[in-house]
CSV table of C-alpha atoms and ligand atoms in Angstrom, one decimal:
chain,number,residue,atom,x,y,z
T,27,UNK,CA,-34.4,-241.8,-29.2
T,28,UNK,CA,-36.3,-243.1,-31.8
T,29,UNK,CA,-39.2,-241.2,-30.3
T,30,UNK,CA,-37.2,-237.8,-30.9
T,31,UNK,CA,-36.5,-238.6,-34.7
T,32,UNK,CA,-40.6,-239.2,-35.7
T,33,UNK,CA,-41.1,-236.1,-33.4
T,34,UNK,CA,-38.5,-234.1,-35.4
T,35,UNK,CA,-39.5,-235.5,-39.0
T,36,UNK,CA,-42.9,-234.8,-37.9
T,37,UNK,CA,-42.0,-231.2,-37.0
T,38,UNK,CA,-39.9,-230.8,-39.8
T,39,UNK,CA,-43.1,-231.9,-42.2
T,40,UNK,CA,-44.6,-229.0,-40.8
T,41,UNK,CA,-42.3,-226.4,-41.3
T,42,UNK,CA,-42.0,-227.7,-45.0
T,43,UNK,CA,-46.2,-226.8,-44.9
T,44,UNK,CA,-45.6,-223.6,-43.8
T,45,UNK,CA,-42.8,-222.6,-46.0
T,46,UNK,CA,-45.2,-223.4,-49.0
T,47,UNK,CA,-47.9,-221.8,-47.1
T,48,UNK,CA,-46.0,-218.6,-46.9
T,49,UNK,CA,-44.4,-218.7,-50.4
T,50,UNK,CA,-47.5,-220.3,-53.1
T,51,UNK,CA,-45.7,-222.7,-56.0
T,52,UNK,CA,-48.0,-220.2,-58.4
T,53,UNK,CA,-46.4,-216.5,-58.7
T,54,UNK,CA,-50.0,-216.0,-60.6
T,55,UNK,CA,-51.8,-216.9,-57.3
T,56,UNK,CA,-54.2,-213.7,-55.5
T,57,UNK,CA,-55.4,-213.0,-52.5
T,58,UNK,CA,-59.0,-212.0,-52.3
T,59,UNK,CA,-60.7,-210.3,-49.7
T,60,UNK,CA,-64.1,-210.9,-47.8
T,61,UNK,CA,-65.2,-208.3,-45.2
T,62,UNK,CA,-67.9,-209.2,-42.6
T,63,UNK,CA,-69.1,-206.7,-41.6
T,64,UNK,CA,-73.1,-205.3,-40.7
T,65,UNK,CA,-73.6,-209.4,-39.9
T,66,UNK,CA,-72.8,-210.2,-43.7
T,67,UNK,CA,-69.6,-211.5,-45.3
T,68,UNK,CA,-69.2,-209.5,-48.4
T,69,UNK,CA,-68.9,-210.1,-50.8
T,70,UNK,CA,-71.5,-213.3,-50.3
T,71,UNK,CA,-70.0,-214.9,-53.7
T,72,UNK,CA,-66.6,-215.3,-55.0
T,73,UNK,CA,-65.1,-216.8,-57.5
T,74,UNK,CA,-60.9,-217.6,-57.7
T,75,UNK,CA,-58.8,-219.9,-59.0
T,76,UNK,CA,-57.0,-223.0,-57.2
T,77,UNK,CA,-54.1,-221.6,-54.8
T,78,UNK,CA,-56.0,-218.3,-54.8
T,79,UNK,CA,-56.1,-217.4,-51.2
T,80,UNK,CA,-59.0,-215.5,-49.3
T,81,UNK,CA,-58.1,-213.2,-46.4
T,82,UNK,CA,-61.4,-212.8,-44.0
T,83,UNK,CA,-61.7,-209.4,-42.1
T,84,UNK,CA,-63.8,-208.6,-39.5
T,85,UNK,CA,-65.4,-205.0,-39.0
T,86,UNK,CA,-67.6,-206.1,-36.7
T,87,UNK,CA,-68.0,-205.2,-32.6
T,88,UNK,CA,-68.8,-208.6,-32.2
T,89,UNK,CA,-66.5,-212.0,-32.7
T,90,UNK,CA,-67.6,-213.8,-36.0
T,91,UNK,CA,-66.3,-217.2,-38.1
T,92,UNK,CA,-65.7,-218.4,-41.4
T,93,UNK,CA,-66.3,-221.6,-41.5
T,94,UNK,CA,-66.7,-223.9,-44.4
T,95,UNK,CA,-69.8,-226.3,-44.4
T,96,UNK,CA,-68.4,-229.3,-44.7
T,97,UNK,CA,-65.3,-228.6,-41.8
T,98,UNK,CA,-62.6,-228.6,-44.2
T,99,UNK,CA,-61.6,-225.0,-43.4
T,100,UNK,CA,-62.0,-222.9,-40.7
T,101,UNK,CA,-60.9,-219.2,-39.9
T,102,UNK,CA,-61.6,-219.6,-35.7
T,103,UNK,CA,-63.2,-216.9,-33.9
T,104,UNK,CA,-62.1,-213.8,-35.8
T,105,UNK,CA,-62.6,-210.4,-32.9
T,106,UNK,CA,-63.1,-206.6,-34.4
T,107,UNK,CA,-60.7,-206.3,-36.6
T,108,UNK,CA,-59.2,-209.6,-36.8
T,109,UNK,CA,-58.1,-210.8,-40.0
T,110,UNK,CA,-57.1,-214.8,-41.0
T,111,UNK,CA,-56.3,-216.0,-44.6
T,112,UNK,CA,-57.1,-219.8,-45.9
T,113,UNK,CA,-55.8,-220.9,-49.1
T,114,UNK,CA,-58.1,-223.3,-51.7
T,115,UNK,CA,-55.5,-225.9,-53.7
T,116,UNK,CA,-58.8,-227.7,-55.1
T,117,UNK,CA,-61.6,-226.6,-57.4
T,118,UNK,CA,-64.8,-226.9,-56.3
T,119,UNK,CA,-67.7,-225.1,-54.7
T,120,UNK,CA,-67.4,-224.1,-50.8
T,121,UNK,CA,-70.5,-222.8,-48.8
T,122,UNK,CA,-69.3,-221.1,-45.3
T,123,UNK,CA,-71.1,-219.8,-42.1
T,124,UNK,CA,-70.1,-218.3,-39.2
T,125,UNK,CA,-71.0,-220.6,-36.3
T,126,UNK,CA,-72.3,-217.7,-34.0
T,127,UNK,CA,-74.7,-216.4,-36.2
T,128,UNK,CA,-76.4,-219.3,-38.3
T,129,UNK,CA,-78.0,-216.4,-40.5
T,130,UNK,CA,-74.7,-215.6,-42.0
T,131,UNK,CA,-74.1,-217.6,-45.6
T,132,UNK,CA,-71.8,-217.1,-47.8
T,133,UNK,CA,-70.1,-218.9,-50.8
T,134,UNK,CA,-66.4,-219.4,-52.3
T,135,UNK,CA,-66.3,-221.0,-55.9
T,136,UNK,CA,-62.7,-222.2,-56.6
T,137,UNK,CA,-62.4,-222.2,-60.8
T,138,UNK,CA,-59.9,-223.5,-62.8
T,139,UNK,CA,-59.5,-221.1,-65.5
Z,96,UNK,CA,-98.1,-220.4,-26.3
Z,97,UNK,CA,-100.4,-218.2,-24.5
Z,98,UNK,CA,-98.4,-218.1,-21.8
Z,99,UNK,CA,-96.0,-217.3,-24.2
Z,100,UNK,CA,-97.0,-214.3,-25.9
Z,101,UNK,CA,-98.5,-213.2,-22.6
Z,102,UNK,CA,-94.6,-213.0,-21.4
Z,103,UNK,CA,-93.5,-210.9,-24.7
Z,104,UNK,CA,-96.0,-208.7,-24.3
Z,105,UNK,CA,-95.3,-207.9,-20.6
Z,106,UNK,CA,-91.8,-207.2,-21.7
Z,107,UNK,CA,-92.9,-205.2,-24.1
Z,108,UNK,CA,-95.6,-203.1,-22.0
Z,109,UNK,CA,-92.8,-202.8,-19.4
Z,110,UNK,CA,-90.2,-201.1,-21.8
Z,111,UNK,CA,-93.0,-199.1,-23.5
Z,112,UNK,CA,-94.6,-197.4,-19.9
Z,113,UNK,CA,-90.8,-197.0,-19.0
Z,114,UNK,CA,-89.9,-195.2,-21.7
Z,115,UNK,CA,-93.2,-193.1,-21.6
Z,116,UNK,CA,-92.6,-192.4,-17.6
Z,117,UNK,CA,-88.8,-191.5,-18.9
Z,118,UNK,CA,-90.5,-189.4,-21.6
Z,119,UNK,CA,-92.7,-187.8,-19.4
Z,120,UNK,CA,-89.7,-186.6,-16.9
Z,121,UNK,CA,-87.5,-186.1,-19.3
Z,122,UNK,CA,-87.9,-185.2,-23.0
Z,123,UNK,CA,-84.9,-186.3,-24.0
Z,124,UNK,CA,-82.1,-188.2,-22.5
Z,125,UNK,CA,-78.6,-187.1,-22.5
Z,126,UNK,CA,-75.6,-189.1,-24.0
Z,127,UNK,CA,-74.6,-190.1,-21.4
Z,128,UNK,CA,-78.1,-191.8,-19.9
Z,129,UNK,CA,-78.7,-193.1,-23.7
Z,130,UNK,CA,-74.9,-195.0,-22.7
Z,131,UNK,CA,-76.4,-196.5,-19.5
Z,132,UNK,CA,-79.1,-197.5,-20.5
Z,133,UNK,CA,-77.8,-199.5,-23.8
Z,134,UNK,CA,-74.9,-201.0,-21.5
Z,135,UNK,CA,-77.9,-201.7,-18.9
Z,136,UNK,CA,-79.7,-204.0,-21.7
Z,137,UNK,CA,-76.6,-205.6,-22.6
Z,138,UNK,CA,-75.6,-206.9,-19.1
Z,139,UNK,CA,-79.2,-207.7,-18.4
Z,140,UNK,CA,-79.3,-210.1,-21.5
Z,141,UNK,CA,-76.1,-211.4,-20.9
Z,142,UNK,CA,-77.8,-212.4,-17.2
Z,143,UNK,CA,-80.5,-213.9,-18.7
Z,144,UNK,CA,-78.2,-215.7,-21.1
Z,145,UNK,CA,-76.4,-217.3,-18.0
Z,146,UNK,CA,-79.7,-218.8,-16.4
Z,147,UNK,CA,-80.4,-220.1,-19.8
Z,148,UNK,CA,-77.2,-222.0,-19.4
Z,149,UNK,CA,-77.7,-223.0,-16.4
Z,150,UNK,CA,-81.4,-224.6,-17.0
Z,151,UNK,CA,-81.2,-224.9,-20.5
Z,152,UNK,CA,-80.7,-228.5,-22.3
Z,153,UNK,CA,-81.8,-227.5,-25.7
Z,154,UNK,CA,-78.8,-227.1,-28.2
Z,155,UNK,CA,-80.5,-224.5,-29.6
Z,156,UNK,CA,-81.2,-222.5,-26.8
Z,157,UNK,CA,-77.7,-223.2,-25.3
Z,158,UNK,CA,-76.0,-221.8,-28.8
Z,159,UNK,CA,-78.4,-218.6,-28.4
Z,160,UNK,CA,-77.2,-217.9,-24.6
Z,161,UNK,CA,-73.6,-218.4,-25.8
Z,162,UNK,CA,-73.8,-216.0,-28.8
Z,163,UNK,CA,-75.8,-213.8,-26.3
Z,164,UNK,CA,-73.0,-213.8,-24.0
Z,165,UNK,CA,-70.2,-213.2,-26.7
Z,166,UNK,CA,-71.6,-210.4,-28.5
Z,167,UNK,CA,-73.2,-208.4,-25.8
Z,168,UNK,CA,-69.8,-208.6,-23.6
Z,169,UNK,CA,-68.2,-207.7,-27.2
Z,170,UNK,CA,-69.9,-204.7,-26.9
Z,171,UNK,CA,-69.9,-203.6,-23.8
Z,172,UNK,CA,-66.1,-203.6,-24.0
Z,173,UNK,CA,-66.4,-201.5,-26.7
Z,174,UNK,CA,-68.5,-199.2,-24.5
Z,175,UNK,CA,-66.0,-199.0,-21.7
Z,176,UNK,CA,-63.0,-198.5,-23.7
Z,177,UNK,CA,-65.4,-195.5,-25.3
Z,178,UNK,CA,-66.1,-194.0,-21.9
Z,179,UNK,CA,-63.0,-194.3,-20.8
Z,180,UNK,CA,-61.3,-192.4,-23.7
Z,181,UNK,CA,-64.3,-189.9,-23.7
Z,182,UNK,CA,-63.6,-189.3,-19.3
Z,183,UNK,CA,-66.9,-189.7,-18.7
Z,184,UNK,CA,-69.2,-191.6,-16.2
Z,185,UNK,CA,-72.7,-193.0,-17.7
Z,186,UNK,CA,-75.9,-191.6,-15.9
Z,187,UNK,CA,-78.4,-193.8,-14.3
Z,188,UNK,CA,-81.7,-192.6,-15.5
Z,189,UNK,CA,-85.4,-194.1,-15.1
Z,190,UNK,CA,-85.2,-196.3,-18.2
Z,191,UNK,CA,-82.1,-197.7,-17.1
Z,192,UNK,CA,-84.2,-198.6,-13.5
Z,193,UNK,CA,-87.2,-199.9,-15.4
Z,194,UNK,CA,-85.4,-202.5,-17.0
Z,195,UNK,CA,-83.5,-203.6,-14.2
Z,196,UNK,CA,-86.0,-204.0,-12.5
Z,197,UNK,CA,-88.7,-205.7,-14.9
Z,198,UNK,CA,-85.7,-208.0,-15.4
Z,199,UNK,CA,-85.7,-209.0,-11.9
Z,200,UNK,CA,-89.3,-209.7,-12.2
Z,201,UNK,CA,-88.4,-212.0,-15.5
Z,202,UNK,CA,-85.5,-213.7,-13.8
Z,203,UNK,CA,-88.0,-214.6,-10.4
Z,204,UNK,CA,-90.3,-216.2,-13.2
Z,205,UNK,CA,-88.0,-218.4,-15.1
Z,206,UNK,CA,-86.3,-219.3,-12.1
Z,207,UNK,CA,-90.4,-221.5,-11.9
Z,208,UNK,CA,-89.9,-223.2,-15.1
Z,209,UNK,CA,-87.8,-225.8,-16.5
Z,210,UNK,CA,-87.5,-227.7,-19.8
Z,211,UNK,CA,-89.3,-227.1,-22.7
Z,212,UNK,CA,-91.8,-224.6,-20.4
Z,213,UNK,CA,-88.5,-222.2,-19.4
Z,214,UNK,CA,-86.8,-222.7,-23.4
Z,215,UNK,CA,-90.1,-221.5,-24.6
Z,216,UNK,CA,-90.0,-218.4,-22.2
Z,217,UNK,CA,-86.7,-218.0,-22.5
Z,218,UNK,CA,-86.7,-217.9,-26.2
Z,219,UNK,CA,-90.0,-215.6,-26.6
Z,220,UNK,CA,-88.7,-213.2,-24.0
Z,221,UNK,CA,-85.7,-212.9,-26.1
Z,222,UNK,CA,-87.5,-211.9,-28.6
Z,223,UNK,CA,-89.6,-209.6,-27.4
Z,224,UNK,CA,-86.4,-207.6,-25.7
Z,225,UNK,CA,-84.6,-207.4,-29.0
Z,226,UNK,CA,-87.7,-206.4,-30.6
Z,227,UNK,CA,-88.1,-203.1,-28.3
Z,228,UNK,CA,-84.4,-202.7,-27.5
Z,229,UNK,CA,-84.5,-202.0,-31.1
Z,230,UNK,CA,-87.2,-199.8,-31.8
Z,231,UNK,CA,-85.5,-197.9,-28.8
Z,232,UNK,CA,-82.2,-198.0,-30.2
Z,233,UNK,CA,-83.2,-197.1,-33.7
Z,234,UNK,CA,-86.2,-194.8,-32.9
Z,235,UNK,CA,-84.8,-192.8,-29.7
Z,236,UNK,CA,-81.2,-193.5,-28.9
Z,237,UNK,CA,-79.7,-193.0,-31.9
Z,238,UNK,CA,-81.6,-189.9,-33.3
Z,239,UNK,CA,-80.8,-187.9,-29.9
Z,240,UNK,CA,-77.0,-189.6,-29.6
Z,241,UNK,CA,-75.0,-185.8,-29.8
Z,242,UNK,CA,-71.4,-187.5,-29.5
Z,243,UNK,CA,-70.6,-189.3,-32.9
Z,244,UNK,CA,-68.2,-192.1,-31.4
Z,245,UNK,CA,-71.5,-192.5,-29.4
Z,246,UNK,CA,-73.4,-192.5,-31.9
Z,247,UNK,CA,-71.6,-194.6,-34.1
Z,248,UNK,CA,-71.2,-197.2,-31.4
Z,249,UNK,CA,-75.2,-197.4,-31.0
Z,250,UNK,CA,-75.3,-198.5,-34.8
Z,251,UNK,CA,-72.8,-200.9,-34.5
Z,252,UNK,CA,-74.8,-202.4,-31.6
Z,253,UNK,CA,-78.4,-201.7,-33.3
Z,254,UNK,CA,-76.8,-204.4,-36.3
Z,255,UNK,CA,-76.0,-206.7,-33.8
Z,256,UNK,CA,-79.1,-206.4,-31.8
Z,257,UNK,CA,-81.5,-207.0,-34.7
Z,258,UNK,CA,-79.1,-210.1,-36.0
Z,259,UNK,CA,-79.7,-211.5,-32.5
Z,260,UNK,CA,-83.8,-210.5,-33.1
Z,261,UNK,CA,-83.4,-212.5,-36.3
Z,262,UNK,CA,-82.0,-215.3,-34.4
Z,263,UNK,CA,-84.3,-215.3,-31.5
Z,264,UNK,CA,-87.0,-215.8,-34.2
Z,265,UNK,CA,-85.5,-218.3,-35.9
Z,266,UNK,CA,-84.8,-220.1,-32.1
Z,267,UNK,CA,-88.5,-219.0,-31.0
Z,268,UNK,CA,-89.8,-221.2,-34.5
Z,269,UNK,CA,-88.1,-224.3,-34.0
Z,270,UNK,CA,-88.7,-224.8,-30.1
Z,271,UNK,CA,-92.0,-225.2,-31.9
Z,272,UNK,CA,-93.7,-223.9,-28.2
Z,273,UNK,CA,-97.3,-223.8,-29.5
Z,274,UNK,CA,-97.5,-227.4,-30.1
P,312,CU,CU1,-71.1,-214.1,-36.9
């Protein structure tokens, strides 16, 4: 029993995560867009503001990732025409690759205005 | 690293007489020879990717096969679900034969090596494929491509081909197989 409450306040916690997820404290909050496309994510530097949100779209034949340097973030394997959208909270700089193809770089500056 | 660039340039010579002897028969190849052919040197990499998993213990190398794997079945999907929508059935032609067959030949070598001796073959035979699947792609396939889905298809692929040429260098570097 008591097994079933921390299972339900655990899965409660994460509905209450993907309620903000889906509906951002900031009204003034964008979503940006990066297309990979040709083996490149373009654009290869952005700049937003904290709770900005980037949707990644691929235009590629092939499967490709964004993922962030460090592992904080991570799109998964994103097939032709696949889209996935990650959300930066903090400021800060974030350099991304895609794991398949160690050529592509790109970069994501989160500025507080 | 003679060795090695002994293997790239048998590749090469091999795609090079075959696609003189193809020349010679045949001026120009049709659409739908151009389609077997690039769908032919997709599944043959994606063959040699699988014997570099297989003998492969180099990170590296095993990240390369994978990729190899993805993107070429990636597509080669696309191909099919092209042909099918077109109705049409891909011609085998002599280009197509050469590199099936020259691939063979490849395969029966690596299958001697192991270690660093197969990575380093491996890796420059890589190489060397991309290098003229390219120059084929870009120089012959794509100029006499008549159907634009085709066509558009073939520069889809050429991208993807000459990010996995980039790679292959960039692999072929850091096995460091001279020293
Ligand atoms: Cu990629």
């Amino acid at each position: 029993m008591r097994r079933l409450t921390r299972r339900v306040t655990r899965l409660g916690g994460l509905l209450v995560g993907a309620a903000l997820a889906l509906a951002p404290a900031d009204p003034a909050a964008e979503t940006h867009r990066v297309v990979i496309e040709r083996f490149a994510f373009v654009p290869a530097e952005l700049s937003i503001r904290p709770g900005d949100t980037v949707r990644f779209v691929n235009r590629d034949l092939v499967p490709h990732t964004a993922t962030d340097g460090e592992g904080r973030w991570d799109t998964g394997t994103l097939s032709l025409g696949a889209a996935a959208r990650v959300t930066f909270e903090a400021a800060g700089t974030f350099p991304y690759v895609c794991i398949f193809h160690p050529s592509m770089r790109a970069r994501i500056r989160v500025v507080p205005e | 690293m003679l060795k090695a660039l002994r293997l790239t340039a048998a590749a090469a010579a091999l795609v090079v007489s075959a696609a003189g002897c193809a020349a010679a028969e045949q001026p120009k190849m049709n659409d739908l020879e151009i389609a077997h052919t690039a769908y032919t040197a997709g599944n043959l990499d994606i063959r040699y990717a699988h014997m570099a998993l297989a003998v492969s213990e180099n990170p590296a190398v095993l990240d390369f096969a994978r990729t190899m794997i993805r993107d070429h079945s990636a597509v080669n999907d696309q191909a099919v679900a092209l042909i099918g929508k077109l109705k049409v059935t891909p011609q085998d032609n002599p280009l197509s034969r050469a590199l099936v067959k020259g691939a063979a030949e490849k395969r029966a070598e690596f299958g001697r090596l192991s270690g660093k001796a197969f990575d380093c073959a491996y890796a420059t035979n890589e190489l060397g494929y991309h290098q003229v699947v390219n120059q084929t792609v870009a120089g012959t396939f794509i100029p006499q491509t008549t159907v634009p889905e085709l066509k558009q298809l073939l520069e889809g692929a050429l991208a993807t081909f000459q990010a996995h040429e980039k790679h292959a260098g960039a692999m072929v570097k850091g096995l460091k197989c001279g020293a």
